[in-house]
CSV table of C-alpha atoms and ligand atoms in Angstrom, one decimal:
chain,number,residue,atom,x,y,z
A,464,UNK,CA,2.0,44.9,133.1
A,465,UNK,CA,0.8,43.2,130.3
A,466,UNK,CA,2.7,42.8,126.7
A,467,UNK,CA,1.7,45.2,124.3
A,468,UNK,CA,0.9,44.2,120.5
A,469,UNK,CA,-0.3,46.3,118.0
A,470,UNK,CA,-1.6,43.9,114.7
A,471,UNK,CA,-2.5,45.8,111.3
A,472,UNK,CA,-5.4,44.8,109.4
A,473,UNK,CA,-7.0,43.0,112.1
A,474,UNK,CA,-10.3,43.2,110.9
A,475,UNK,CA,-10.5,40.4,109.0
A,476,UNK,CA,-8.4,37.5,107.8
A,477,UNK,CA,-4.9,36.4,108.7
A,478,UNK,CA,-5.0,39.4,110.9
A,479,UNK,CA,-7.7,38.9,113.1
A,480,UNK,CA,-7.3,35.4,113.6
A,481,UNK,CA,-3.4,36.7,115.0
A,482,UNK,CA,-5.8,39.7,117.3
A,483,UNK,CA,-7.6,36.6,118.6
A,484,UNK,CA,-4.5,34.5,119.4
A,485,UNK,CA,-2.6,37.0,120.9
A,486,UNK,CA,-5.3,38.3,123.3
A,487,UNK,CA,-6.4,34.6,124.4
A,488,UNK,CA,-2.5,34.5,125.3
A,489,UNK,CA,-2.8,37.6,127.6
A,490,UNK,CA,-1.4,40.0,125.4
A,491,UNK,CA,-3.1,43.9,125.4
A,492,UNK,CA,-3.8,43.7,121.4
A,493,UNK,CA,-4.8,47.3,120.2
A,494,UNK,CA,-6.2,45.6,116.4
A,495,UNK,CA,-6.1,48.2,113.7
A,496,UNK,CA,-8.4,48.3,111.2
A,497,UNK,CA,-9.4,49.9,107.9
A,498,UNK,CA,-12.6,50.3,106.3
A,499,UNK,CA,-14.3,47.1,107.9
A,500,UNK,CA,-15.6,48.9,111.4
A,501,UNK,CA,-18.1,46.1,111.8
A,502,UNK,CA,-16.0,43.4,111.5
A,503,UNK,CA,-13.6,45.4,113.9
A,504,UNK,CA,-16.2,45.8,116.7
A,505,UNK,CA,-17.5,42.0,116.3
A,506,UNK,CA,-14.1,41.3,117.0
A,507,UNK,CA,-13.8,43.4,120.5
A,508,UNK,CA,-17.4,41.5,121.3
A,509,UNK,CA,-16.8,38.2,120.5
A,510,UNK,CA,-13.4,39.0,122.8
A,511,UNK,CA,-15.5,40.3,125.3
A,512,UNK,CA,-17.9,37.6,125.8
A,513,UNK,CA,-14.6,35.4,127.1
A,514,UNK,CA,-13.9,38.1,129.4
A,515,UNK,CA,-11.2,39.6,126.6
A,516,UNK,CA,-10.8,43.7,126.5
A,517,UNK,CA,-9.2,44.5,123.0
A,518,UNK,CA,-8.5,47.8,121.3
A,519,UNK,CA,-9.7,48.9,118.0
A,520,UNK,CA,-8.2,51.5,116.5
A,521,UNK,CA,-9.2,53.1,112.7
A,522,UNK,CA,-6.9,54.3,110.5
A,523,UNK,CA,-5.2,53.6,107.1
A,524,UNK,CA,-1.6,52.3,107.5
A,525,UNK,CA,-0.7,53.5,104.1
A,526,UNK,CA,-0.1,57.2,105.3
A,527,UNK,CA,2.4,58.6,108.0
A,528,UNK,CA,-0.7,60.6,109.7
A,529,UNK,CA,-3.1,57.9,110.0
A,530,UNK,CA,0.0,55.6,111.6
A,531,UNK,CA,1.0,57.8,113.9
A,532,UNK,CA,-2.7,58.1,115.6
A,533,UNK,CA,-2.4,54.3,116.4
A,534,UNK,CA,1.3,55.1,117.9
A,535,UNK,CA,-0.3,58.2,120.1
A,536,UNK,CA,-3.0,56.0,121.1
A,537,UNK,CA,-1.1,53.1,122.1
A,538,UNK,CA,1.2,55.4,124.2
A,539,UNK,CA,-1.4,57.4,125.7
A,540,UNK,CA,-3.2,54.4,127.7
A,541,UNK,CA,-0.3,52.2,127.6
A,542,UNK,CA,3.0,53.9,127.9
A,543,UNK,CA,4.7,50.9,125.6
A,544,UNK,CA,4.8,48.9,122.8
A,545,UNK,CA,6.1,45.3,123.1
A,546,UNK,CA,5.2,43.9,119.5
A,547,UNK,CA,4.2,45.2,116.0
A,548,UNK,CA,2.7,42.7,113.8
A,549,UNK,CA,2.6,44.1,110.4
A,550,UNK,CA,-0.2,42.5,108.6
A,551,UNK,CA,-2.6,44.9,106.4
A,552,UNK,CA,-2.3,44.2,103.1
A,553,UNK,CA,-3.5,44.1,99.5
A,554,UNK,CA,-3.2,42.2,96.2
A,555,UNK,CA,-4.0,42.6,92.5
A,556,UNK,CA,-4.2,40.1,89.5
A,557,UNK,CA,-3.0,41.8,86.1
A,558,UNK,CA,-0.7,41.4,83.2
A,559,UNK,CA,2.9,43.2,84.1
A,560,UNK,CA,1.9,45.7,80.8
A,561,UNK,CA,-1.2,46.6,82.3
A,562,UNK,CA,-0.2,48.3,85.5
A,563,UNK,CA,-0.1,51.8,86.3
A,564,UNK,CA,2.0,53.9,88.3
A,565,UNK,CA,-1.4,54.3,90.2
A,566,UNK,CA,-1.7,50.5,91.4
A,567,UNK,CA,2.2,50.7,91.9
A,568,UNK,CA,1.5,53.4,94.3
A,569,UNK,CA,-1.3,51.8,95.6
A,570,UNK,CA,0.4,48.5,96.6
A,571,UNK,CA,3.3,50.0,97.5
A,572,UNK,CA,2.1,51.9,100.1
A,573,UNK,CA,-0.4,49.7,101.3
A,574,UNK,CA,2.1,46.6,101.4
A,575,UNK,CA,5.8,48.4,101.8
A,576,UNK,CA,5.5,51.6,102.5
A,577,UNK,CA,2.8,50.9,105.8
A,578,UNK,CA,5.2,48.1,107.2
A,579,UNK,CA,8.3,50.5,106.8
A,580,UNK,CA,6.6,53.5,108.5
A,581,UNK,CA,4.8,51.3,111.0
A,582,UNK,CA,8.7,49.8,112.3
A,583,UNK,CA,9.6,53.9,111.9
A,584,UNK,CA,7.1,55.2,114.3
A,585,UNK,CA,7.5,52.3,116.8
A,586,UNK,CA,11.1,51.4,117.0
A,587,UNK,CA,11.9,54.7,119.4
A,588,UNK,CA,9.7,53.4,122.3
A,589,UNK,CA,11.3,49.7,121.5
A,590,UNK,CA,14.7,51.2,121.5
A,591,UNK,CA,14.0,53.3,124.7
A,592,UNK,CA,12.8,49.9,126.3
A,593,UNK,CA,15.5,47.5,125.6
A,594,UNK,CA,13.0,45.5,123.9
A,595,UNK,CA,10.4,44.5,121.2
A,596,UNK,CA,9.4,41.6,118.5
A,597,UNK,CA,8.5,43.0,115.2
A,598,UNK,CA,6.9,40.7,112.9
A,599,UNK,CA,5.8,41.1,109.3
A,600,UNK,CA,3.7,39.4,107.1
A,601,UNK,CA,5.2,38.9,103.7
A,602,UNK,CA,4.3,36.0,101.2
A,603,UNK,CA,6.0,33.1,99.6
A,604,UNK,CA,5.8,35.2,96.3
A,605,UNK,CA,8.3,37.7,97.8
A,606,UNK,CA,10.7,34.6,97.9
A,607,UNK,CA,9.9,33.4,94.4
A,608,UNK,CA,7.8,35.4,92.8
A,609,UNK,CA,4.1,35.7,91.2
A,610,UNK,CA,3.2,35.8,87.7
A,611,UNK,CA,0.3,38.0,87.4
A,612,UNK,CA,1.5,39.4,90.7
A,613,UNK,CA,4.5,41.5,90.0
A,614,UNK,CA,4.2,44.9,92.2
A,615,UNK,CA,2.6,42.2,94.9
A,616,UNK,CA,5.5,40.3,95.0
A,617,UNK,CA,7.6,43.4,94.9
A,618,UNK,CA,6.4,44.8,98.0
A,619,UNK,CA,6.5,41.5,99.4
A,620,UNK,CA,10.0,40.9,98.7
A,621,UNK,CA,10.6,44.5,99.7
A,622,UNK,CA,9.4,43.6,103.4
A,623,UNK,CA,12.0,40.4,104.1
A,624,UNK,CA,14.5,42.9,102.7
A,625,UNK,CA,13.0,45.5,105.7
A,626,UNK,CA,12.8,42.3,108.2
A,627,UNK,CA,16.7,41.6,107.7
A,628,UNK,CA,18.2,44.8,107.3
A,629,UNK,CA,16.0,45.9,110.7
A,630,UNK,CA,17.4,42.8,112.5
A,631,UNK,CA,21.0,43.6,112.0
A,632,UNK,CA,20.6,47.1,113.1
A,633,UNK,CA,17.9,46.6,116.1
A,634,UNK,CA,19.6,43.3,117.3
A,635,UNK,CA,22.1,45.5,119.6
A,636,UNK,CA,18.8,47.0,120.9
A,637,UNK,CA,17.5,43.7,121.5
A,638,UNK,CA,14.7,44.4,119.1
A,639,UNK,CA,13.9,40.7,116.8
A,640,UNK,CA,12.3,41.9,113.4
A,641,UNK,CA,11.2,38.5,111.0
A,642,UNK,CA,8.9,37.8,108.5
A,643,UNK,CA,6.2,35.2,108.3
A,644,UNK,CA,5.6,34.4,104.6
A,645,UNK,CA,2.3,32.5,104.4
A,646,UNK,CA,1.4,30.1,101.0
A,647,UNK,CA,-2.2,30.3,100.2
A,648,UNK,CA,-4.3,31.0,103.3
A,649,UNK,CA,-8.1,30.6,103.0
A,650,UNK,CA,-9.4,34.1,103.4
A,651,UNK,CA,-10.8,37.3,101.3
A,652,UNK,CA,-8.2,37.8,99.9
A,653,UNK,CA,-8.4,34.3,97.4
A,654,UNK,CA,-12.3,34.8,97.1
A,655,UNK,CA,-11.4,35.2,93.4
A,656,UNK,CA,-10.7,31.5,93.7
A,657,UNK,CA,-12.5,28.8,91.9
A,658,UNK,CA,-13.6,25.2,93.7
A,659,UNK,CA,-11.7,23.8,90.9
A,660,UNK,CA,-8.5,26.2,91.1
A,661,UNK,CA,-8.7,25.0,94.6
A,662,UNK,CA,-8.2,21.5,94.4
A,663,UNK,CA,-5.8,22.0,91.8
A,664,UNK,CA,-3.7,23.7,94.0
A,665,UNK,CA,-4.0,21.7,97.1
A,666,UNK,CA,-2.4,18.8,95.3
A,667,UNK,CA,0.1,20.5,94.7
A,668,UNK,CA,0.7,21.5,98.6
A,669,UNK,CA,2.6,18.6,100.0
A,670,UNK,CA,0.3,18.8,103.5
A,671,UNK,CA,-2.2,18.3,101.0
A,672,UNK,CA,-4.5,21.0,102.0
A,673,UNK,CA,-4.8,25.2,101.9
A,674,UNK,CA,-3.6,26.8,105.2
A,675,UNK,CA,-5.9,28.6,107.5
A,676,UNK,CA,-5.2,31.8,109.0
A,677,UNK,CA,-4.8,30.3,112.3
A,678,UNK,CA,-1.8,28.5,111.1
A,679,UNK,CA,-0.1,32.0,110.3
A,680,UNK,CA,-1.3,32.9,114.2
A,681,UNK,CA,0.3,29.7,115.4
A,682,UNK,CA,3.4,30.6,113.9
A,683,UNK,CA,3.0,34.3,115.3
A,684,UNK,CA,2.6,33.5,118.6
A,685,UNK,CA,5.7,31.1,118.4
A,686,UNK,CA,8.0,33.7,117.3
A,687,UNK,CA,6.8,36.1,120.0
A,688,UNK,CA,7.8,33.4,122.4
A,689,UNK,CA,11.0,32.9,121.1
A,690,UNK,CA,13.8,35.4,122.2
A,691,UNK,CA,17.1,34.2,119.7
A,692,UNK,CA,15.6,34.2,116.5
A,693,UNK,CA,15.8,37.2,114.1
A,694,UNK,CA,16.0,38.7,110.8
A,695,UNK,CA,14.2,35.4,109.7
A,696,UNK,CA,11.8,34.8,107.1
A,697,UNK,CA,10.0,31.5,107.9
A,698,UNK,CA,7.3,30.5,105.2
A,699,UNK,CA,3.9,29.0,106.4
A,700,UNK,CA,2.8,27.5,103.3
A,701,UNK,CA,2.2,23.6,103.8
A,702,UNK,CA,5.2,22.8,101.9
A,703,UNK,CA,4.4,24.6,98.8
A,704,UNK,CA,7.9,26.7,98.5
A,705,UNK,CA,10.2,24.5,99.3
A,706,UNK,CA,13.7,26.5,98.2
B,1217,NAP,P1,-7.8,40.0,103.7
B,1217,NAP,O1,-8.6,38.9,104.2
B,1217,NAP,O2,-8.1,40.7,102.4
B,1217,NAP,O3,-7.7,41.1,104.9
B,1217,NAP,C1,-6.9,42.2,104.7
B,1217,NAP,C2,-6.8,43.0,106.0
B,1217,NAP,O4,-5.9,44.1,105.8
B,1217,NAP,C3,-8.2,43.6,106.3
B,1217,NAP,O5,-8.3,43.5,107.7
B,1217,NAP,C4,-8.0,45.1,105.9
B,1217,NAP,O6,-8.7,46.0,106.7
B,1217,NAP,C5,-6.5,45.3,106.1
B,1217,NAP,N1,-6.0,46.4,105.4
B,1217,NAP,C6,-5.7,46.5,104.0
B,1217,NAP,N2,-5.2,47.7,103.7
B,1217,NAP,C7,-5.2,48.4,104.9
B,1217,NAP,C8,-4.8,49.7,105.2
B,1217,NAP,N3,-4.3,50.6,104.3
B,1217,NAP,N4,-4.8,50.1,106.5
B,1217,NAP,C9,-5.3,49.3,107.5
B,1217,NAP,N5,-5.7,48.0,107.2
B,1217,NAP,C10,-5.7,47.6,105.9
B,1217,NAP,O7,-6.3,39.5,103.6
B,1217,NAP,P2,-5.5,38.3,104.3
B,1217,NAP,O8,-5.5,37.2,103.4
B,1217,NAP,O9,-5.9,38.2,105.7
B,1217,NAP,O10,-4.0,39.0,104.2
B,1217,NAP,C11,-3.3,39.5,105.4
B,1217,NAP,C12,-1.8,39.6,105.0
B,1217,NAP,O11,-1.3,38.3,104.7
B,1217,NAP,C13,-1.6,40.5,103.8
B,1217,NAP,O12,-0.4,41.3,104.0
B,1217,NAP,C14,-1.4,39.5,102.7
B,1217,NAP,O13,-0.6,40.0,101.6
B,1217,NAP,C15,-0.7,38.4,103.4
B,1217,NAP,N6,-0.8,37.1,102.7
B,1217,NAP,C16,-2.0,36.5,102.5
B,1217,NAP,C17,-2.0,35.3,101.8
B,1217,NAP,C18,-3.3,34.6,101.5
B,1217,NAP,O14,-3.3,33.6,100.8
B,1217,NAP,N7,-4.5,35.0,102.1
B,1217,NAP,C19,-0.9,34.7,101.4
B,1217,NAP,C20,0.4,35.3,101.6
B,1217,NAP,C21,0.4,36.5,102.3
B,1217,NAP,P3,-10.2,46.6,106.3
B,1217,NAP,O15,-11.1,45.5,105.8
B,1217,NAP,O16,-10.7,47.1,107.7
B,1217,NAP,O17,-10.0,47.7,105.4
């Protein structure tokens, strides 16, 4: 039977570009998506038209009920769940002394919380199975932080501390959890960007140019191929972060 993957925020972005990797390897992807059901179902059709059946499963990865329908779904048809890719996320720009518990809670949960419950709900049928790759997207400012940034790069920083602490107690179960912290990756999420701010910052990536999401997917599908690394957290950033 095939591998089993469920990504989160596959809709658009880093994480449909790691959907589109993973089912053009042979992997059964169920993609999870949010609020963007159109972009969800172009997915599944674009995938189709290559002869590729994907999943797409609704729901909001920032609460325990909504998780836990993408967990009965995935276990209903497919009886397993080989790898979690824990990608749906959010970001905010303001001043430290302008957020509010509100957008704490918000990114929190979105970020943190979703990735933590996410491992939660899956890890039993890992565990049960001898087996599974966990992998979550973080950021490089979880390693070094973001001015402007702070509760993002909280969460972030939160998640390698959940990739490392889950490798040391899952390795027995032979269960690899790492992290994948991408630089800045051309998608939505830098539309707030400038041409200017752009090419200010590409000089100041040593590869000399912004990553695309399918570099984060390259680096996904080579960690799912791997079978001795864990409790990693590997940036994809061109260079940018080099600590
Ligand atoms: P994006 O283009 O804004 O896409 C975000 C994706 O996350 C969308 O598919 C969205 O789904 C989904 N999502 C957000 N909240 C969700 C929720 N509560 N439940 C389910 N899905 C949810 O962002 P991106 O750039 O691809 O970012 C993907 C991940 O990479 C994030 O964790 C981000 O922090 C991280 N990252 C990105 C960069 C970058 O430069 N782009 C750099 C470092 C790390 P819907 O549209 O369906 O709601």
């Amino acid at each position: 039977m095939k591998e089993i993957a469920i990504v989160t925020g596959a809709s658009r972005g880093i994480g449909r570009e790691i959907a589109k990797t993973l089912a053009r390897k042979g992997i059964k992807v169920i993609a999870n998506y949010n609020k963007s059901k159109e972009k969800a179902e172009q997915l599944q059709e674009e995938l189709k038209k290559e002869n590729i059946e994907i999943d797409i499963v609704q729901a909001d990865v920032s609460k325990r009920e909504e998780i836990k329908k993408i967990i009965k779904y995935a276990l209903e048809k497919y009886n397993k769940i080989d790898i979690l890719v824990n990608n749906a996320g959010i970001s905010e720009y303001k001043l430290v002394t302008e957020e509010t518990d509100e957008d704490w809670n918000r990114i929190i949960n979105n970020n943190l919380y979703s990735a933590f419950a996410m491992c939660q709900e899956v890890i039993p049928n890992m565990i049960y199975n001898k087996k599974g790759c966990i992998i979550n997207i973080s950021s490089i400012w979880g390693l070094v932080g973001s001015s402007m940034e702070v509760i993002y790069s909280i969460s972030k920083a939160g998640i390698d501390g959940l990739t490392k602490a889950l490798a040391k107690e899952l390795g027995p179960s032979n269960i690899r959890v790492n992290s994948i912290a991408p630089g800045l990756i051309n998608t939505d999420m830098n539309n707030n960007l400038s041409v200017n701010d752009k090419l200010q910052l590409e000089n100041e990536i040593p590869l000399g140019r912004i990553g695309e999401s399918s570099d984060v997917a390259k680096c996904v599908s080579w960690l799912i191929e791997d079978n001795y690394i864990t409790g990693q957290v590997i940036s994809v950033d061109g260079g940018w972060i080099i600590t």
